[in-house]
Coordinates of C-alpha atoms in Angstrom, one line a residue:
Chain A
X1267 CA 35.4 27.6 0.2
X1268 CA 33.8 24.2 0.2
X1269 CA 31.8 23.1 -2.8
X1270 CA 28.0 22.8 -2.8
X1271 CA 27.9 20.9 -6.0
X1272 CA 25.3 18.3 -5.6
X1273 CA 26.7 15.0 -4.3
X1274 CA 26.2 12.0 -6.6
X1275 CA 26.0 9.5 -3.8
X1276 CA 23.1 9.4 -1.4
X1277 CA 25.2 8.9 1.7
X1278 CA 27.5 11.8 0.7
X1279 CA 24.5 14.0 0.1
X1280 CA 23.0 13.2 3.6
X1281 CA 26.4 13.8 5.2
X1282 CA 26.6 17.3 3.7
X1283 CA 23.0 18.1 4.9
X1284 CA 23.8 16.6 8.3
X1285 CA 26.9 18.9 8.5
X1286 CA 24.6 21.9 8.0
X1287 CA 24.2 22.5 4.3
X1288 CA 20.7 23.9 3.7
X1289 CA 19.7 23.7 0.0
X1290 CA 16.8 22.2 -1.8
X1291 CA 17.6 18.5 -2.5
X1292 CA 16.5 18.6 -6.2
X1293 CA 19.4 17.4 -8.3
X1294 CA 21.2 15.7 -5.4
X1295 CA 22.0 12.0 -5.8
X1296 CA 20.3 11.8 -9.1
X1297 CA 18.7 8.4 -9.8
X1298 CA 18.0 7.8 -6.1
X1299 CA 14.5 8.1 -4.7
X1300 CA 13.8 11.2 -2.5
X1301 CA 11.0 11.1 0.1
X1302 CA 8.5 13.4 1.8
X1303 CA 8.7 13.2 5.6
X1304 CA 5.8 13.3 8.1
X1305 CA 6.5 12.7 11.8
X1306 CA 3.6 12.3 14.3
X1307 CA 3.0 11.2 17.9
X1308 CA 2.1 7.6 18.2
X1309 CA -1.5 8.6 19.1
X1310 CA -1.9 10.1 15.6
X1311 CA 0.1 7.4 13.8
X1312 CA -2.8 5.0 13.3
X1313 CA -4.9 7.7 11.6
X1314 CA -1.9 8.7 9.3
X1315 CA -1.2 5.0 8.4
X1316 CA -4.9 4.5 7.6
X1317 CA -5.0 7.8 5.6
X1318 CA -2.1 6.4 3.5
X1319 CA -3.9 3.1 3.0
X1320 CA -7.1 4.8 1.9
X1321 CA -5.4 7.4 -0.3
X1322 CA -2.5 5.6 -1.9
X1323 CA -2.1 8.0 -4.9
X1324 CA -1.4 11.2 -2.9
X1325 CA 0.1 9.3 0.1
X1326 CA 2.2 6.4 -1.1
X1327 CA 3.9 5.1 2.1
X1328 CA 7.4 3.9 1.3
X1329 CA 8.3 3.2 4.9
X1330 CA 6.9 3.7 8.4
X1331 CA 9.4 3.6 11.3
X1332 CA 9.0 1.9 14.7
X1333 CA 7.9 4.5 17.4
X1334 CA 10.9 6.4 18.6
X1335 CA 13.3 5.1 16.0
X1336 CA 15.2 7.6 13.8
X1337 CA 16.2 4.8 11.4
X1338 CA 14.5 3.7 8.1
X1339 CA 15.1 0.7 5.9
X1340 CA 15.3 3.1 2.9
X1341 CA 18.7 4.2 4.0
X1342 CA 20.1 2.1 6.9
X1343 CA 22.9 4.5 7.9
X1344 CA 20.8 7.6 7.8
X1345 CA 19.6 9.6 10.8
X1346 CA 16.1 11.0 10.2
X1347 CA 16.7 13.7 12.9
X1348 CA 19.6 15.4 11.1
X1349 CA 19.9 14.2 7.5
X1350 CA 17.3 16.4 5.8
X1351 CA 18.5 19.8 4.6
X1352 CA 15.6 21.6 6.4
X1353 CA 12.5 20.6 8.5
X1354 CA 9.3 22.2 9.5
X1355 CA 7.9 22.0 13.0
X1356 CA 4.1 22.1 13.4
X1357 CA 2.1 22.8 16.6
X1358 CA -1.7 22.6 16.4
X1359 CA -1.6 22.8 12.6
X1360 CA 0.6 25.9 12.4
X1361 CA 4.2 25.9 11.2
X1362 CA 6.2 27.4 14.1
X1363 CA 9.8 26.7 13.0
X1364 CA 12.1 25.6 10.2
X1365 CA 15.2 24.1 11.8
X1366 CA 17.9 22.1 10.1
X1367 CA 18.1 19.5 12.9
X1368 CA 15.3 18.1 15.0
X1369 CA 17.3 15.9 17.4
X1370 CA 16.2 17.8 20.5
X1371 CA 12.5 17.4 19.4
X1372 CA 12.7 13.7 18.8
X1373 CA 11.2 11.4 21.4
X1374 CA 10.2 7.8 22.0
X1375 CA 6.6 8.6 21.1
X1376 CA 7.3 9.7 17.5
X1377 CA 6.6 7.7 14.3
X1378 CA 8.1 8.8 10.9
X1379 CA 6.3 8.3 7.6
X1380 CA 8.4 8.4 4.4
X1381 CA 6.2 9.1 1.4
X1382 CA 7.0 8.9 -2.3
X1383 CA 7.9 12.0 -4.2
X1384 CA 7.4 13.2 -7.8
X1385 CA 11.1 13.8 -8.3
X1386 CA 11.3 10.1 -9.1
X1387 CA 8.8 10.3 -12.0
X1388 CA 10.2 13.6 -13.3
X1389 CA 13.5 11.7 -14.1
X1390 CA 11.4 9.0 -15.8
X1391 CA 9.5 11.5 -17.8
X1392 CA 12.8 13.2 -19.0
X1393 CA 14.2 9.7 -19.8
X1394 CA 11.1 9.1 -22.0
X1395 CA 11.5 12.4 -23.9
X1396 CA 8.7 14.2 -22.1
X1397 CA 9.8 17.8 -21.3
X1398 CA 9.3 18.9 -17.7
X1399 CA 8.5 22.6 -17.9
X1400 CA 9.0 23.5 -14.2
X1401 CA 12.6 22.2 -14.6
X1402 CA 13.1 24.1 -17.9
X1403 CA 11.8 27.3 -16.3
X1404 CA 13.8 26.8 -13.1
X1405 CA 10.7 26.9 -11.0
X1406 CA 9.0 24.8 -8.3
X1407 CA 6.1 22.8 -9.7
X1408 CA 2.6 24.3 -9.4
X1409 CA 0.4 22.7 -6.8
X1410 CA -3.3 23.3 -6.2
X1411 CA -5.9 22.3 -3.7
X1412 CA -8.8 20.5 -5.5
X1413 CA -12.5 20.2 -4.7
X1414 CA -12.0 16.4 -4.3
X1415 CA -11.9 15.3 -0.7
X1416 CA -9.5 12.5 0.4
X1417 CA -11.1 9.5 2.0
X1418 CA -10.9 10.5 5.7
X1419 CA -9.2 8.3 8.3
X1420 CA -10.0 8.9 11.9
X1421 CA -9.2 12.6 12.7
X1422 CA -7.4 13.1 9.4
X1423 CA -9.2 14.6 6.4
X1424 CA -8.5 17.2 3.8
X1425 CA -8.5 18.0 0.1
X1426 CA -6.6 16.1 -2.6
X1427 CA -3.7 18.4 -3.6
X1428 CA -2.4 18.0 -7.1
X1429 CA 0.8 19.0 -9.0
X1430 CA 0.4 20.3 -12.6
X1431 CA 2.9 19.8 -15.4
X1432 CA 2.3 21.1 -18.9
X1433 CA 2.7 18.3 -21.4
X1434 CA 2.7 18.6 -25.2
X1435 CA -0.5 17.0 -26.5
X1436 CA 1.4 14.4 -28.5
X1437 CA 3.2 13.2 -25.4
X1438 CA 0.3 13.0 -22.9
X1439 CA -0.1 9.3 -23.6
X1440 CA 3.6 8.7 -22.9
X1441 CA 3.4 10.7 -19.7
X1442 CA 0.5 8.6 -18.5
X1443 CA 2.2 5.3 -19.4
X1444 CA 5.6 6.3 -17.8
X1445 CA 4.1 7.5 -14.5
X1446 CA 1.4 4.8 -14.5
X1447 CA 4.3 2.3 -14.0
X1448 CA 5.3 4.1 -10.8
X1449 CA 2.4 3.8 -8.4
X1450 CA 4.6 4.3 -5.3
X1451 CA 5.6 7.7 -6.5
X1452 CA 2.0 8.9 -7.2
X1453 CA 1.4 6.9 -10.3
X1454 CA -0.7 7.9 -13.3
X1455 CA -2.3 11.4 -13.5
X1456 CA -5.6 11.9 -11.7
X1457 CA -6.8 14.3 -14.4
X1458 CA -5.9 15.6 -17.8
X1459 CA -7.1 18.9 -19.3
X1460 CA -9.7 21.3 -18.0
X1461 CA -8.6 22.5 -14.5
X1462 CA -12.3 23.2 -13.7
X1463 CA -12.8 19.5 -13.5
X1464 CA -10.8 19.6 -10.3
X1465 CA -12.3 22.9 -9.1
X1466 CA -9.2 24.8 -10.0
X1467 CA -10.2 28.4 -11.0
X1468 CA -6.9 29.8 -12.3
X1469 CA -3.8 27.8 -13.2
X1470 CA -1.7 31.0 -12.9
X1471 CA -2.4 31.2 -9.2
X1472 CA -1.2 27.9 -7.6
X1473 CA -1.9 27.3 -3.9
X1474 CA 1.7 26.1 -3.4
X1475 CA 4.9 26.4 -5.5
X1476 CA 5.3 28.7 -8.5
X1477 CA 3.3 29.4 -11.6
X1478 CA 4.6 27.4 -14.6
X1479 CA 3.9 28.5 -18.1
X1480 CA 2.3 26.3 -20.8
X1481 CA 3.9 26.3 -24.2
X1482 CA 1.8 26.3 -27.3
X1483 CA 0.1 22.9 -27.6
X1484 CA 0.7 21.9 -24.0
X1485 CA -2.1 20.4 -22.0
X1486 CA -2.2 20.7 -18.2
X1487 CA -1.7 17.3 -16.6
X1488 CA -2.5 16.8 -12.9
X1489 CA -0.9 14.2 -10.6
X1490 CA -1.7 13.5 -6.9
X1491 CA 0.8 15.4 -4.8
X1492 CA 2.8 14.6 -1.7
X1493 CA 1.7 18.0 -0.2
X1494 CA -1.7 16.3 0.4
X1495 CA -0.7 14.9 3.9
X1496 CA 0.6 18.4 4.9
X1497 CA -2.8 19.9 3.9
X1498 CA -4.5 17.3 6.0
X1499 CA -2.2 18.1 8.9
X1500 CA -3.1 21.8 8.5
X1501 CA -6.8 21.0 8.4
X1502 CA -6.8 18.4 11.2
X1503 CA -4.4 20.1 13.6
X1504 CA -2.5 17.4 15.5
X1505 CA -0.8 18.9 18.6
X1506 CA 2.7 18.2 17.2
X1507 CA 4.3 17.2 13.9
X1508 CA 7.5 17.5 12.0
X1509 CA 7.8 17.4 8.2
X1510 CA 10.5 18.2 5.6
X1511 CA 10.5 21.8 4.4
X1512 CA 9.2 22.1 0.8
X1513 CA 11.8 20.9 -1.7
X1514 CA 14.1 19.8 1.1
X1515 CA 13.5 16.1 0.9
X1516 CA 15.0 13.0 2.5
X1517 CA 17.5 11.3 0.1
X1518 CA 17.2 7.5 0.2
X1519 CA 19.6 4.8 -0.9
X1520 CA 16.8 3.3 -3.1
X1521 CA 17.3 3.6 -6.9
X1522 CA 14.3 5.1 -8.7
X1523 CA 14.3 2.0 -10.8
X1524 CA 13.1 0.0 -7.8
X1525 CA 9.8 1.9 -8.0
X1526 CA 9.4 1.5 -11.7
X1527 CA 7.2 -1.5 -12.7
X1528 CA 8.0 -3.4 -15.9
Chain B
X931 CA -34.8 -28.3 -2.7
X932 CA -33.2 -24.9 -3.3
X933 CA -30.3 -24.6 -5.7
X934 CA -26.7 -24.2 -4.6
X935 CA -25.4 -23.3 -8.0
X936 CA -22.9 -20.5 -7.6
X937 CA -24.6 -17.1 -8.0
X938 CA -23.1 -15.0 -10.8
X939 CA -23.8 -11.7 -9.1
X940 CA -21.8 -10.7 -5.9
X941 CA -24.8 -9.3 -4.1
X942 CA -26.8 -12.5 -4.8
X943 CA -23.8 -14.6 -3.6
X944 CA -23.6 -12.7 -0.3
X945 CA -27.4 -13.0 0.2
X946 CA -27.2 -16.8 0.0
X947 CA -24.3 -16.9 2.4
X948 CA -26.1 -14.5 4.7
X949 CA -29.2 -16.8 4.5
X950 CA -27.0 -19.7 5.8
X951 CA -25.5 -21.4 2.8
X952 CA -22.1 -22.7 3.9
X953 CA -19.9 -23.6 1.0
X954 CA -16.4 -22.6 -0.2
X955 CA -16.7 -19.4 -2.3
X956 CA -14.5 -20.5 -5.1
X957 CA -16.5 -20.2 -8.4
X958 CA -19.0 -17.8 -6.9
X959 CA -19.5 -14.4 -8.7
X960 CA -16.7 -15.2 -11.2
X961 CA -14.8 -12.1 -12.3
X962 CA -15.4 -10.4 -9.0
X963 CA -12.6 -10.0 -6.4
X964 CA -12.8 -12.1 -3.3
X965 CA -11.0 -11.1 -0.1
X966 CA -9.4 -12.6 3.0
X967 CA -10.8 -11.2 6.2
X968 CA -9.0 -10.4 9.5
X969 CA -10.8 -8.6 12.3
X970 CA -8.9 -7.4 15.4
X971 CA -9.5 -5.2 18.4
X972 CA -8.5 -1.5 17.9
X973 CA -5.5 -2.0 20.2
X974 CA -4.0 -4.5 17.7
X975 CA -5.2 -2.7 14.5
X976 CA -2.1 -0.4 14.3
X977 CA 0.2 -3.4 14.3
X978 CA -1.8 -5.2 11.6
X979 CA -2.0 -2.0 9.5
X980 CA 1.8 -1.6 9.8
X981 CA 2.3 -5.3 9.1
X982 CA 0.5 -4.9 5.8
X983 CA 2.4 -1.7 4.9
X984 CA 5.7 -3.6 5.6
X985 CA 4.7 -6.8 3.9
X986 CA 2.6 -5.8 0.9
X987 CA 3.1 -9.0 -1.1
X988 CA 1.6 -11.4 1.4
X989 CA -0.7 -8.8 3.0
X990 CA -2.1 -6.5 0.3
X991 CA -4.7 -4.4 2.1
X992 CA -7.7 -3.7 -0.1
X993 CA -9.7 -1.9 2.6
X994 CA -9.6 -1.2 6.3
X995 CA -12.9 -0.4 8.1
X996 CA -13.5 2.3 10.7
X997 CA -13.5 0.8 14.2
X998 CA -16.9 -0.8 14.9
X999 CA -18.1 -0.6 11.4
X1000 CA -19.3 -3.7 9.6
X1001 CA -19.3 -1.9 6.2
X1002 CA -16.6 -1.8 3.5
X1003 CA -16.2 0.3 0.4
X1004 CA -15.5 -2.9 -1.5
X1005 CA -19.3 -3.8 -1.3
X1006 CA -21.3 -1.0 0.1
X1007 CA -24.5 -3.1 0.8
X1008 CA -22.6 -6.0 2.4
X1009 CA -22.6 -6.8 6.1
X1010 CA -19.2 -8.2 7.1
X1011 CA -20.7 -9.9 10.2
X1012 CA -23.0 -12.2 8.2
X1013 CA -22.0 -12.3 4.5
X1014 CA -19.1 -14.7 4.5
X1015 CA -20.0 -18.4 4.2
X1016 CA -18.0 -19.3 7.3
X1017 CA -15.8 -17.6 9.9
X1018 CA -13.1 -18.6 12.3
X1019 CA -13.0 -17.2 15.8
X1020 CA -9.6 -17.0 17.5
X1021 CA -8.7 -16.5 21.2
X1022 CA -5.1 -16.1 22.3
X1023 CA -3.9 -17.5 18.9
X1024 CA -6.1 -20.6 19.0
X1025 CA -9.1 -21.2 16.7
X1026 CA -12.0 -21.8 19.1
X1027 CA -15.0 -21.8 16.8
X1028 CA -16.1 -21.8 13.1
X1029 CA -19.5 -20.0 13.0
X1030 CA -21.4 -18.8 10.0
X1031 CA -22.5 -15.5 11.6
X1032 CA -20.4 -13.3 14.0
X1033 CA -23.0 -10.6 14.7
X1034 CA -23.0 -11.4 18.4
X1035 CA -19.2 -11.1 18.6
X1036 CA -18.9 -7.8 16.8
X1037 CA -18.3 -4.7 18.9
X1038 CA -17.4 -1.0 18.6
X1039 CA -13.8 -1.9 19.2
X1040 CA -13.2 -4.1 16.1
X1041 CA -11.4 -3.2 12.9
X1042 CA -11.8 -5.3 9.8
X1043 CA -9.0 -5.8 7.3
X1044 CA -9.9 -7.0 3.8
X1045 CA -6.9 -8.5 2.0
X1046 CA -6.3 -9.5 -1.6
X1047 CA -6.7 -13.2 -2.6
X1048 CA -5.1 -15.3 -5.2
X1049 CA -8.4 -16.4 -6.7
X1050 CA -8.2 -13.1 -8.7
X1051 CA -4.9 -14.0 -10.3
X1052 CA -5.9 -17.7 -11.0
X1053 CA -8.6 -16.3 -13.3
X1054 CA -6.0 -14.1 -15.0
X1055 CA -3.6 -17.1 -15.4
X1056 CA -6.4 -19.2 -17.0
X1057 CA -7.3 -16.3 -19.3
X1058 CA -3.7 -16.2 -20.4
X1059 CA -3.6 -19.9 -21.2
X1060 CA -1.6 -20.9 -18.1
X1061 CA -3.1 -24.1 -16.6
X1062 CA -3.9 -24.0 -12.9
X1063 CA -3.2 -27.5 -11.6
X1064 CA -5.0 -27.2 -8.3
X1065 CA -8.2 -26.4 -10.2
X1066 CA -7.6 -29.2 -12.7
X1067 CA -7.1 -31.6 -9.8
X1068 CA -10.0 -30.3 -7.8
X1069 CA -7.8 -29.6 -4.9
X1070 CA -7.1 -26.7 -2.6
X1071 CA -3.8 -25.0 -3.5
X1072 CA -0.6 -26.2 -1.6
X1073 CA 0.7 -23.7 1.0
X1074 CA 4.0 -23.8 2.9
X1075 CA 5.6 -21.9 5.7
X1076 CA 9.0 -20.6 4.5
X1077 CA 12.2 -19.8 6.3
X1078 CA 11.8 -16.2 5.3
X1079 CA 10.5 -14.0 8.2
X1080 CA 8.1 -11.2 7.4
X1081 CA 9.2 -7.7 8.5
X1082 CA 7.8 -7.5 12.0
X1083 CA 5.4 -4.7 13.0
X1084 CA 4.9 -4.1 16.8
X1085 CA 3.7 -7.4 18.3
X1086 CA 3.0 -9.0 15.0
X1087 CA 5.7 -11.3 13.4
X1088 CA 5.8 -14.6 11.6
X1089 CA 7.0 -16.5 8.6
X1090 CA 6.2 -15.7 5.0
X1091 CA 3.6 -18.3 3.8
X1092 CA 3.6 -19.1 0.1
X1093 CA 1.2 -20.9 -2.2
X1094 CA 2.7 -23.1 -4.9
X1095 CA 1.4 -23.7 -8.4
X1096 CA 3.1 -26.0 -10.9
X1097 CA 3.6 -24.2 -14.2
X1098 CA 4.9 -25.6 -17.5
X1099 CA 8.4 -24.3 -18.1
X1100 CA 7.4 -22.6 -21.3
X1101 CA 4.7 -20.6 -19.5
X1102 CA 6.6 -19.5 -16.4
X1103 CA 7.4 -16.1 -18.0
X1104 CA 3.7 -15.6 -18.9
X1105 CA 2.7 -16.5 -15.3
X1106 CA 5.3 -13.9 -13.9
X1107 CA 4.0 -11.2 -16.3
X1108 CA 0.3 -11.8 -15.7
X1109 CA 0.6 -11.9 -11.9
X1110 CA 3.2 -9.1 -11.8
X1111 CA 0.5 -6.8 -13.1
X1112 CA -1.7 -7.6 -10.1
X1113 CA 0.3 -6.3 -7.0
X1114 CA -2.9 -6.0 -4.9
X1115 CA -3.5 -9.7 -5.2
X1116 CA 0.0 -10.8 -4.2
X1117 CA 1.7 -9.8 -7.5
X1118 CA 4.6 -11.6 -9.1
X1119 CA 6.1 -14.9 -7.7
X1120 CA 8.6 -14.6 -4.8
X1121 CA 10.5 -17.7 -6.0
X1122 CA 10.6 -20.0 -9.0
X1123 CA 12.1 -23.5 -8.9
X1124 CA 14.0 -25.3 -6.1
X1125 CA 11.8 -25.4 -3.0
X1126 CA 14.9 -25.6 -0.8
X1127 CA 15.5 -21.9 -1.6
X1128 CA 12.6 -21.1 0.6
X1129 CA 13.4 -23.8 3.2
X1130 CA 10.6 -26.1 2.0
X1131 CA 11.7 -29.7 2.6
X1132 CA 9.0 -31.7 0.7
X1133 CA 6.5 -30.3 -1.8
X1134 CA 4.3 -33.3 -1.2
X1135 CA 3.7 -32.3 2.4
X1136 CA 2.2 -28.8 2.4
X1137 CA 1.6 -27.0 5.7
X1138 CA -1.9 -25.9 4.6
X1139 CA -4.1 -27.0 1.7
X1140 CA -3.7 -30.1 -0.4
X1141 CA -0.7 -31.7 -2.2
X1142 CA -0.9 -30.8 -5.9
X1143 CA 0.9 -32.9 -8.5
X1144 CA 3.4 -31.5 -11.0
X1145 CA 3.0 -32.7 -14.6
X1146 CA 6.1 -33.5 -16.7
X1147 CA 7.9 -30.3 -17.4
X1148 CA 6.2 -28.3 -14.7
X1149 CA 8.2 -26.0 -12.5
X1150 CA 7.0 -25.2 -8.9
X1151 CA 6.2 -21.4 -8.8
X1152 CA 5.7 -19.8 -5.4
X1153 CA 3.6 -16.7 -4.6
X1154 CA 3.2 -14.8 -1.3
X1155 CA 0.0 -16.1 0.3
X1156 CA -2.9 -14.5 2.2
X1157 CA -2.5 -17.2 4.9
X1158 CA 0.6 -15.2 6.1
X1159 CA -1.4 -12.9 8.4
X1160 CA -3.2 -15.9 9.9
X1161 CA 0.2 -17.5 10.6
X1162 CA 1.3 -14.2 12.3
X1163 CA -1.9 -14.2 14.4
X1164 CA -1.1 -17.8 15.5
X1165 CA 2.4 -16.8 16.3
X1166 CA 1.6 -13.5 18.0
X1167 CA -1.6 -14.5 19.9
X1168 CA -3.8 -11.4 20.1
X1169 CA -6.5 -12.0 22.7
X1170 CA -9.3 -12.0 20.1
X1171 CA -9.6 -12.2 16.3
X1172 CA -12.1 -13.2 13.6
X1173 CA -11.0 -14.4 10.2
X1174 CA -12.7 -16.1 7.2
X1175 CA -12.6 -19.9 7.3
X1176 CA -10.1 -21.2 4.6
X1177 CA -11.7 -21.0 1.2
X1178 CA -14.8 -19.2 2.5
X1179 CA -13.9 -15.7 1.4
X1180 CA -15.7 -12.4 1.3
X1181 CA -17.2 -11.7 -2.2
X1182 CA -16.7 -8.1 -3.1
X1183 CA -18.4 -5.9 -5.8
X1184 CA -15.0 -5.1 -7.3
X1185 CA -14.3 -6.6 -10.8
X1186 CA -10.9 -8.4 -10.9
X1187 CA -10.0 -6.1 -13.8
X1188 CA -9.8 -3.2 -11.3
X1189 CA -6.7 -4.8 -9.8
X1190 CA -5.1 -5.6 -13.1
X1191 CA -2.6 -3.0 -14.2
X1192 CA -2.1 -2.1 -17.8

């Protein structure tokens, strides 16, 4: 039996995913940045690029490929068509398939967007002594649609989606400072405390991910979330799109420290 | 005779420029961010947007308008067609006119890019006790084409252009820290010391702006410069473009402090 212990090296991790291993990428190549993937036809790429420029907290663009290319500067030897553990294929805003390889769907017209991911700042929070409850509880982070609209861009619009992490009151300031230094992976929180301030009715019922429990003295802290562009795709219904499957990210060669400002 | 003392208020400054006053905008509405302007047909806008994404230090995009709009979120009551003191009109990469109003040239196909400007960080340097020699000497900053190529984007490519400011050796670290906190207005220097490291043969002969003298103990410090997109336009020759005239920037309503990270 071959091992599925997470590879420490980004290239080795991608090779295992390329060979067919289909597991969430959390814990793989620790210390290296993982990225959300959105792939769109060239006709929609301008709107997506503008959506990122106008909404940098939920949509921090780490790289945008040339049309038709399956290569990214974030990992020069990677193949974006095969190296993620699992993809989602969207037609007219509906998820129609979850393949592990999209080579046969790739064409000269497609542009890939690689978007910063909160995995990078969870490592930084842990390094700073801030507990990350979703990791402690072995759950996916809780995510919520808010009543805040993103700034629209052409045909793309949709709500800001946030992730919530419970943080002990004495460590909220540390959590703000640590993540505030990482604007390319969502940056500082958009809201601290009362969920109603974002139009969230019930923390125990997230729109995406799992419920995560607050310990005594924890405050809910909300960060802009990389699911925001997927929510915009669902709302705006481009004829075709490919994304990563939730939790099954693209592992880059870029150390997290590159996105940590002094 | 009407006064031409610089207005302290951004809206008042724009009103005077709109009324026909044609002076460099340096010193106007101090404490408010000024921006470089690049206007391109929709067909070229994707390449420009991608050029900015790929080259954030020389091309920090503060806002991108909807096609045809002359409005920006950076100053909601401003009119981008009239409110700069002077414009440049480009055809096929050549500057063909320098009007003070471009209303008759504006059309539904044009997209405006507002790009961060080093005026913002010069204020921050002065606040931190770092002398700014070009201001002391009453000269425009020295700018140079380097031997570093920007990352191309579609049809747009060109050299990185840098500005140089002489900084006393004991204050170089301060200058790096102060500007490093302002990534949306070019951020930290790209190079300190030997000009040959950037392929610059002679500091006394800048490609743009004026020569600025180094005092004893000064080190040349180089920052990515907002002239970079104009150099790319000259090299890549889109059929039509409008920019600000050098030194005649767009005065926004955004306080410089907004672009200063903690």
